[in-house]
mmCIF file of C-alpha atoms in Angstrom:
data_model
loop_
_atom_site.group_PDB
_atom_site.id
_atom_site.type_symbol
_atom_site.label_atom_id
_atom_site.label_comp_id
_atom_site.label_asym_id
_atom_site.label_seq_id
_atom_site.Cartn_x
_atom_site.Cartn_y
_atom_site.Cartn_z
ATOM 1 C CA UNK A 1 45.347 48.466 38.223
ATOM 2 C CA UNK A 2 45.189 50.689 35.287
ATOM 3 C CA UNK A 3 42.250 51.074 32.969
ATOM 4 C CA UNK A 4 39.627 50.536 35.716
ATOM 5 C CA UNK A 5 38.010 47.352 36.612
ATOM 6 C CA UNK A 6 36.453 45.175 34.023
ATOM 7 C CA UNK A 7 32.666 44.573 33.784
ATOM 8 C CA UNK A 8 31.216 42.464 36.527
ATOM 9 C CA UNK A 9 34.519 42.221 38.319
ATOM 10 C CA UNK A 10 33.139 44.040 41.293
ATOM 11 C CA UNK A 11 29.420 44.416 42.374
ATOM 12 C CA UNK A 12 27.762 46.086 45.272
ATOM 13 C CA UNK A 13 27.054 44.009 48.201
ATOM 14 C CA UNK A 14 23.637 42.201 48.058
ATOM 15 C CA UNK A 15 23.410 42.727 44.305
ATOM 16 C CA UNK A 16 22.604 39.562 42.181
ATOM 17 C CA UNK A 17 23.923 38.633 38.823
ATOM 18 C CA UNK A 18 21.333 37.885 36.301
ATOM 19 C CA UNK A 19 21.189 34.405 34.868
ATOM 20 C CA UNK A 20 22.403 34.038 31.422
ATOM 21 C CA UNK A 21 18.859 33.539 30.059
ATOM 22 C CA UNK A 22 17.821 36.966 31.338
ATOM 23 C CA UNK A 23 20.538 38.876 29.561
ATOM 24 C CA UNK A 24 19.545 41.443 27.022
ATOM 25 C CA UNK A 25 15.825 41.379 27.897
ATOM 26 C CA UNK A 26 15.520 37.724 27.227
ATOM 27 C CA UNK A 27 16.525 37.925 23.602
ATOM 28 C CA UNK A 28 19.106 35.244 24.094
ATOM 29 C CA UNK A 29 18.822 32.047 26.047
ATOM 30 C CA UNK A 30 21.689 30.207 27.560
ATOM 31 C CA UNK A 31 22.059 26.853 25.893
ATOM 32 C CA UNK A 32 25.086 25.476 27.755
ATOM 33 C CA UNK A 33 28.745 26.248 28.357
ATOM 34 C CA UNK A 34 29.855 29.035 25.876
ATOM 35 C CA UNK A 35 26.660 28.431 23.694
ATOM 36 C CA UNK A 36 23.783 30.624 23.117
ATOM 37 C CA UNK A 37 20.630 30.166 21.083
ATOM 38 C CA UNK A 38 18.250 32.853 19.771
ATOM 39 C CA UNK A 39 14.761 32.812 21.240
ATOM 40 C CA UNK A 40 13.322 33.353 17.745
ATOM 41 C CA UNK A 41 15.288 30.150 16.567
ATOM 42 C CA UNK A 42 13.738 28.189 19.393
ATOM 43 C CA UNK A 43 10.202 29.223 18.624
ATOM 44 C CA UNK A 44 10.913 28.253 14.905
ATOM 45 C CA UNK A 45 12.147 24.888 15.915
ATOM 46 C CA UNK A 46 9.173 24.299 18.083
ATOM 47 C CA UNK A 47 6.880 25.008 15.103
ATOM 48 C CA UNK A 48 8.672 22.168 13.188
ATOM 49 C CA UNK A 49 8.419 19.552 15.898
ATOM 50 C CA UNK A 50 6.021 16.730 14.491
ATOM 51 C CA UNK A 51 2.966 15.700 16.520
ATOM 52 C CA UNK A 52 3.887 12.785 18.743
ATOM 53 C CA UNK A 53 3.022 9.442 17.110
ATOM 54 C CA UNK A 54 1.736 11.048 13.752
ATOM 55 C CA UNK A 55 4.619 9.375 11.739
ATOM 56 C CA UNK A 56 4.749 6.168 13.937
ATOM 57 C CA UNK A 57 3.301 2.715 13.104
ATOM 58 C CA UNK A 58 0.253 3.566 15.062
ATOM 59 C CA UNK A 59 0.036 6.924 13.252
ATOM 60 C CA UNK A 60 -0.115 4.896 9.944
ATOM 61 C CA UNK A 61 -2.850 2.485 11.109
ATOM 62 C CA UNK A 62 -4.884 5.500 12.271
ATOM 63 C CA UNK A 63 -4.384 7.441 9.027
ATOM 64 C CA UNK A 64 -7.791 8.030 7.428
ATOM 65 C CA UNK A 65 -8.742 5.310 5.054
ATOM 66 C CA UNK A 66 -5.471 3.236 5.500
ATOM 67 C CA UNK A 67 -6.990 0.472 7.620
ATOM 68 C CA UNK A 68 -9.864 -0.135 5.175
ATOM 69 C CA UNK A 69 -7.300 -0.046 2.212
ATOM 70 C CA UNK A 70 -4.980 -2.501 3.904
ATOM 71 C CA UNK A 71 -7.728 -4.951 4.752
ATOM 72 C CA UNK A 72 -9.082 -4.869 1.234
ATOM 73 C CA UNK A 73 -5.724 -5.284 -0.527
ATOM 74 C CA UNK A 74 -4.450 -8.095 1.889
ATOM 75 C CA UNK A 75 -7.684 -10.053 1.448
ATOM 76 C CA UNK A 76 -7.561 -9.654 -2.295
ATOM 77 C CA UNK A 77 -4.058 -11.186 -2.510
ATOM 78 C CA UNK A 78 -5.013 -14.467 -0.691
ATOM 79 C CA UNK A 79 -7.297 -16.004 -3.350
ATOM 80 C CA UNK A 80 -4.720 -14.909 -6.057
ATOM 81 C CA UNK A 81 -1.951 -16.807 -4.333
ATOM 82 C CA UNK A 82 -4.300 -19.808 -3.957
ATOM 83 C CA UNK A 83 -4.297 -20.302 -7.690
ATOM 84 C CA UNK A 84 -1.155 -22.428 -8.088
ATOM 85 C CA UNK A 85 -2.277 -24.894 -5.446
ATOM 86 C CA UNK A 86 -6.140 -25.075 -5.674
ATOM 87 C CA UNK A 87 -6.513 -25.229 -9.416
ATOM 88 C CA UNK A 88 -3.579 -27.444 -9.997
ATOM 89 C CA UNK A 89 -4.962 -29.881 -7.426
ATOM 90 C CA UNK A 90 -8.429 -29.697 -8.954
ATOM 91 C CA UNK A 91 -7.155 -30.298 -12.602
ATOM 92 C CA UNK A 92 -4.853 -33.135 -11.305
ATOM 93 C CA UNK A 93 -7.564 -34.892 -9.267
ATOM 94 C CA UNK A 94 -10.165 -34.822 -12.056
ATOM 95 C CA UNK A 95 -7.943 -35.547 -15.246
ATOM 96 C CA UNK A 96 -4.948 -37.241 -13.618
ATOM 97 C CA UNK A 97 -2.720 -35.227 -15.987
ATOM 98 C CA UNK A 98 0.344 -33.523 -14.356
ATOM 99 C CA UNK A 99 1.123 -31.837 -17.683
ATOM 100 C CA UNK A 100 -2.382 -30.288 -17.951
ATOM 101 C CA UNK A 101 -2.216 -29.107 -14.313
ATOM 102 C CA UNK A 102 1.170 -27.432 -14.951
ATOM 103 C CA UNK A 103 0.104 -25.866 -18.269
ATOM 104 C CA UNK A 104 -3.143 -24.496 -16.558
ATOM 105 C CA UNK A 105 -1.181 -22.865 -13.780
ATOM 106 C CA UNK A 106 1.317 -21.194 -16.326
ATOM 107 C CA UNK A 107 -1.612 -20.106 -18.506
ATOM 108 C CA UNK A 108 -3.124 -18.127 -15.550
ATOM 109 C CA UNK A 109 0.185 -16.288 -14.924
ATOM 110 C CA UNK A 110 1.372 -15.484 -18.442
ATOM 111 C CA UNK A 111 -1.231 -13.048 -19.781
ATOM 112 C CA UNK A 112 -0.555 -10.330 -17.062
ATOM 113 C CA UNK A 113 2.962 -9.775 -18.592
ATOM 114 C CA UNK A 114 1.353 -8.985 -21.912
ATOM 115 C CA UNK A 115 -1.668 -6.917 -20.802
ATOM 116 C CA UNK A 116 -0.036 -5.110 -18.001
ATOM 117 C CA UNK A 117 1.062 -1.894 -19.824
ATOM 118 C CA UNK A 118 -2.250 -1.360 -21.540
ATOM 119 C CA UNK A 119 -4.503 -2.152 -18.491
ATOM 120 C CA UNK A 120 -2.189 0.087 -16.331
ATOM 121 C CA UNK A 121 -2.862 3.035 -18.785
ATOM 122 C CA UNK A 122 -6.544 2.271 -18.568
ATOM 123 C CA UNK A 123 -6.360 2.560 -14.721
ATOM 124 C CA UNK A 124 -4.751 6.057 -15.254
ATOM 125 C CA UNK A 125 -7.466 7.521 -17.404
ATOM 126 C CA UNK A 126 -10.578 5.713 -16.084
ATOM 127 C CA UNK A 127 -13.273 7.546 -14.027
ATOM 128 C CA UNK A 128 -13.734 4.709 -11.622
ATOM 129 C CA UNK A 129 -10.905 2.456 -10.542
ATOM 130 C CA UNK A 130 -13.343 0.494 -8.288
ATOM 131 C CA UNK A 131 -15.252 -0.553 -11.391
ATOM 132 C CA UNK A 132 -12.105 -1.935 -13.034
ATOM 133 C CA UNK A 133 -11.126 -3.719 -9.821
ATOM 134 C CA UNK A 134 -14.629 -5.298 -9.614
ATOM 135 C CA UNK A 135 -14.320 -6.309 -13.380
ATOM 136 C CA UNK A 136 -10.932 -8.225 -12.700
ATOM 137 C CA UNK A 137 -12.439 -9.964 -9.726
ATOM 138 C CA UNK A 138 -15.612 -10.976 -11.682
ATOM 139 C CA UNK A 139 -13.500 -12.189 -14.564
ATOM 140 C CA UNK A 140 -11.555 -14.331 -12.152
ATOM 141 C CA UNK A 141 -14.731 -15.660 -10.603
ATOM 142 C CA UNK A 142 -16.189 -16.472 -13.937
ATOM 143 C CA UNK A 143 -13.058 -18.432 -15.135
ATOM 144 C CA UNK A 144 -12.960 -20.400 -11.901
ATOM 145 C CA UNK A 145 -16.586 -21.466 -12.071
ATOM 146 C CA UNK A 146 -15.827 -22.473 -15.701
ATOM 147 C CA UNK A 147 -12.875 -24.591 -14.595
ATOM 148 C CA UNK A 148 -14.856 -26.207 -11.757
ATOM 149 C CA UNK A 149 -17.646 -27.112 -14.317
ATOM 150 C CA UNK A 150 -15.311 -28.357 -17.119
ATOM 151 C CA UNK A 151 -12.362 -29.961 -15.468
ATOM 152 C CA UNK A 152 -12.687 -33.661 -16.030
ATOM 153 C CA UNK A 153 -16.054 -33.165 -17.711
ATOM 154 C CA UNK A 154 -15.169 -31.206 -20.809
ATOM 155 C CA UNK A 155 -12.342 -31.044 -23.456
ATOM 156 C CA UNK A 156 -8.886 -30.663 -21.805
ATOM 157 C CA UNK A 157 -8.050 -27.669 -23.971
ATOM 158 C CA UNK A 158 -10.783 -25.607 -22.410
ATOM 159 C CA UNK A 159 -9.078 -25.575 -19.037
ATOM 160 C CA UNK A 160 -5.954 -23.548 -20.224
ATOM 161 C CA UNK A 161 -8.149 -21.355 -22.264
ATOM 162 C CA UNK A 162 -10.168 -20.472 -19.073
ATOM 163 C CA UNK A 163 -6.834 -19.942 -17.274
ATOM 164 C CA UNK A 164 -5.788 -17.405 -19.807
ATOM 165 C CA UNK A 165 -9.137 -15.530 -19.237
ATOM 166 C CA UNK A 166 -8.352 -15.678 -15.542
ATOM 167 C CA UNK A 167 -5.141 -13.888 -15.856
ATOM 168 C CA UNK A 168 -5.961 -11.442 -18.538
ATOM 169 C CA UNK A 169 -7.344 -8.694 -16.273
ATOM 170 C CA UNK A 170 -5.227 -9.364 -13.169
ATOM 171 C CA UNK A 171 -2.927 -6.109 -13.626
ATOM 172 C CA UNK A 172 -6.130 -3.986 -13.010
ATOM 173 C CA UNK A 173 -6.341 -4.941 -9.332
ATOM 174 C CA UNK A 174 -2.534 -5.126 -8.918
ATOM 175 C CA UNK A 175 -2.027 -1.755 -10.485
ATOM 176 C CA UNK A 176 -4.878 -0.111 -8.620
ATOM 177 C CA UNK A 177 -3.536 -1.440 -5.238
ATOM 178 C CA UNK A 178 0.030 -0.038 -5.936
ATOM 179 C CA UNK A 179 -0.815 3.254 -7.423
ATOM 180 C CA UNK A 180 -3.218 4.587 -4.785
ATOM 181 C CA UNK A 181 -0.743 4.215 -1.813
ATOM 182 C CA UNK A 182 1.364 7.378 -2.605
ATOM 183 C CA UNK A 183 -1.904 9.403 -2.698
ATOM 184 C CA UNK A 184 -3.293 7.860 0.406
ATOM 185 C CA UNK A 185 -0.510 8.350 3.089
ATOM 186 C CA UNK A 186 1.745 11.420 3.762
ATOM 187 C CA UNK A 187 5.345 11.230 2.380
ATOM 188 C CA UNK A 188 6.606 10.745 5.933
ATOM 189 C CA UNK A 189 4.465 7.539 6.283
ATOM 190 C CA UNK A 190 5.126 6.094 2.828
ATOM 191 C CA UNK A 191 8.298 4.051 3.809
ATOM 192 C CA UNK A 192 6.235 2.447 6.560
ATOM 193 C CA UNK A 193 3.282 1.840 4.298
ATOM 194 C CA UNK A 194 5.636 0.227 1.630
ATOM 195 C CA UNK A 195 7.000 -1.961 4.333
ATOM 196 C CA UNK A 196 3.340 -3.061 5.159
ATOM 197 C CA UNK A 197 2.737 -3.683 1.554
ATOM 198 C CA UNK A 198 5.836 -6.016 1.292
ATOM 199 C CA UNK A 199 4.694 -7.759 4.414
ATOM 200 C CA UNK A 200 1.159 -8.238 3.037
ATOM 201 C CA UNK A 201 2.541 -9.758 -0.225
ATOM 202 C CA UNK A 202 4.895 -12.047 1.579
ATOM 203 C CA UNK A 203 2.185 -13.287 3.965
ATOM 204 C CA UNK A 204 -0.288 -13.834 0.996
ATOM 205 C CA UNK A 205 2.362 -16.169 -0.629
ATOM 206 C CA UNK A 206 2.367 -18.177 2.678
ATOM 207 C CA UNK A 207 -1.388 -17.947 3.587
ATOM 208 C CA UNK A 208 -2.878 -18.502 0.196
ATOM 209 C CA UNK A 209 -1.134 -21.846 -0.647
ATOM 210 C CA UNK A 210 -1.589 -23.070 2.972
ATOM 211 C CA UNK A 211 -5.333 -22.322 2.822
ATOM 212 C CA UNK A 212 -5.714 -23.930 -0.469
ATOM 213 C CA UNK A 213 -3.793 -27.003 0.562
ATOM 214 C CA UNK A 214 -5.663 -27.224 3.872
ATOM 215 C CA UNK A 215 -9.160 -26.907 2.370
ATOM 216 C CA UNK A 216 -8.347 -29.435 -0.444
ATOM 217 C CA UNK A 217 -6.950 -31.913 2.063
ATOM 218 C CA UNK A 218 -10.026 -31.905 4.242
ATOM 219 C CA UNK A 219 -12.804 -31.224 1.873
ATOM 220 C CA UNK A 220 -11.418 -31.775 -1.658
ATOM 221 C CA UNK A 221 -9.777 -29.638 -4.380
ATOM 222 C CA UNK A 222 -13.216 -28.416 -5.628
ATOM 223 C CA UNK A 223 -13.775 -26.958 -2.180
ATOM 224 C CA UNK A 224 -10.503 -25.084 -2.264
ATOM 225 C CA UNK A 225 -11.510 -23.458 -5.499
ATOM 226 C CA UNK A 226 -14.936 -22.688 -4.071
ATOM 227 C CA UNK A 227 -13.179 -20.875 -1.156
ATOM 228 C CA UNK A 228 -11.011 -18.904 -3.644
ATOM 229 C CA UNK A 229 -14.185 -17.797 -5.458
ATOM 230 C CA UNK A 230 -15.726 -16.650 -2.130
ATOM 231 C CA UNK A 231 -12.670 -14.572 -1.254
ATOM 232 C CA UNK A 232 -12.739 -12.872 -4.696
ATOM 233 C CA UNK A 233 -16.474 -11.938 -3.991
ATOM 234 C CA UNK A 234 -15.533 -10.603 -0.604
ATOM 235 C CA UNK A 235 -12.843 -8.554 -2.151
ATOM 236 C CA UNK A 236 -15.378 -6.885 -4.558
ATOM 237 C CA UNK A 237 -17.658 -6.057 -1.525
ATOM 238 C CA UNK A 238 -14.682 -4.315 0.248
ATOM 239 C CA UNK A 239 -13.198 -2.433 -2.632
ATOM 240 C CA UNK A 240 -16.542 -1.322 -4.127
ATOM 241 C CA UNK A 241 -17.404 0.714 -0.945
ATOM 242 C CA UNK A 242 -13.779 1.989 -0.299
ATOM 243 C CA UNK A 243 -13.405 5.392 -1.890
ATOM 244 C CA UNK A 244 -9.622 5.423 -1.217
ATOM 245 C CA UNK A 245 -9.103 3.547 -4.534
ATOM 246 C CA UNK A 246 -10.264 6.582 -6.417
ATOM 247 C CA UNK A 247 -7.305 8.599 -5.136
ATOM 248 C CA UNK A 248 -4.984 9.797 -7.826
ATOM 249 C CA UNK A 249 -2.465 12.610 -8.685
ATOM 250 C CA UNK A 250 -3.950 16.001 -9.525
ATOM 251 C CA UNK A 251 -2.365 15.842 -13.004
ATOM 252 C CA UNK A 252 -4.123 13.341 -15.293
ATOM 253 C CA UNK A 253 -2.359 11.772 -18.242
ATOM 254 C CA UNK A 254 -3.239 13.148 -21.678
ATOM 255 C CA UNK A 255 -3.425 11.462 -25.069
ATOM 256 C CA UNK A 256 -6.047 8.748 -24.283
ATOM 257 C CA UNK A 257 -5.446 5.047 -23.596
ATOM 258 C CA UNK A 258 -2.574 4.466 -26.009
ATOM 259 C CA UNK A 259 -0.934 7.698 -25.318
ATOM 260 C CA UNK A 260 -0.839 6.894 -21.485
ATOM 261 C CA UNK A 261 0.490 3.436 -22.233
ATOM 262 C CA UNK A 262 3.140 5.005 -24.478
ATOM 263 C CA UNK A 263 4.223 7.434 -21.795
ATOM 264 C CA UNK A 264 4.380 4.691 -19.148
#
């Protein structure tokens, strides 16, 4: 044969061929048939492998501050969703007026659409979001106490007025709950956290009316409103001691309250 034998065509007796992952002093590693991978590339990929379970559902629950956040937010949504049943049953049972009950429920829902932009801007520039959350919960408690005292005992027009007061500050809590989540969890966990948020909201719209109806059916409509008041008070206790609600982006809005509201 001309040209001499090719490389590795013949080898001395007893000599061993080196495995592909030993070729060139280990600088290349055999990956499979006709495929090689740089050892440096392998090391770089190993550096980017996420910690097992860090981005899982369990990782979300174990994320610092998340469990406390979720408990407070889930609890706060229950008394809010009790409004349409507990208060309507109270007004109806004491006044016998279906129209007044309907107007009262609507009056508690309308103001948030009007005050939302301004109160959202206030949340952006305030030093303490927890104080604004407490302000909202205390306003709701005061309005509910007023409705308890006046429904059936005072002028009918006072009930919708108190309902308006109940709904005026509700964007404070709702806005604070939504805005803190991107600052609380890592971007990899945010889709799961948003899923948990949606689940919490959906469950609240099931649990709140069910609790209001069950309590009203067994102990009376006034008792349902009292339970609602107690849950708002429990929310204050949970949020006032949870520092996660003060998390916010590093860049703060400029231009004051109206400037922040204008910029959205």
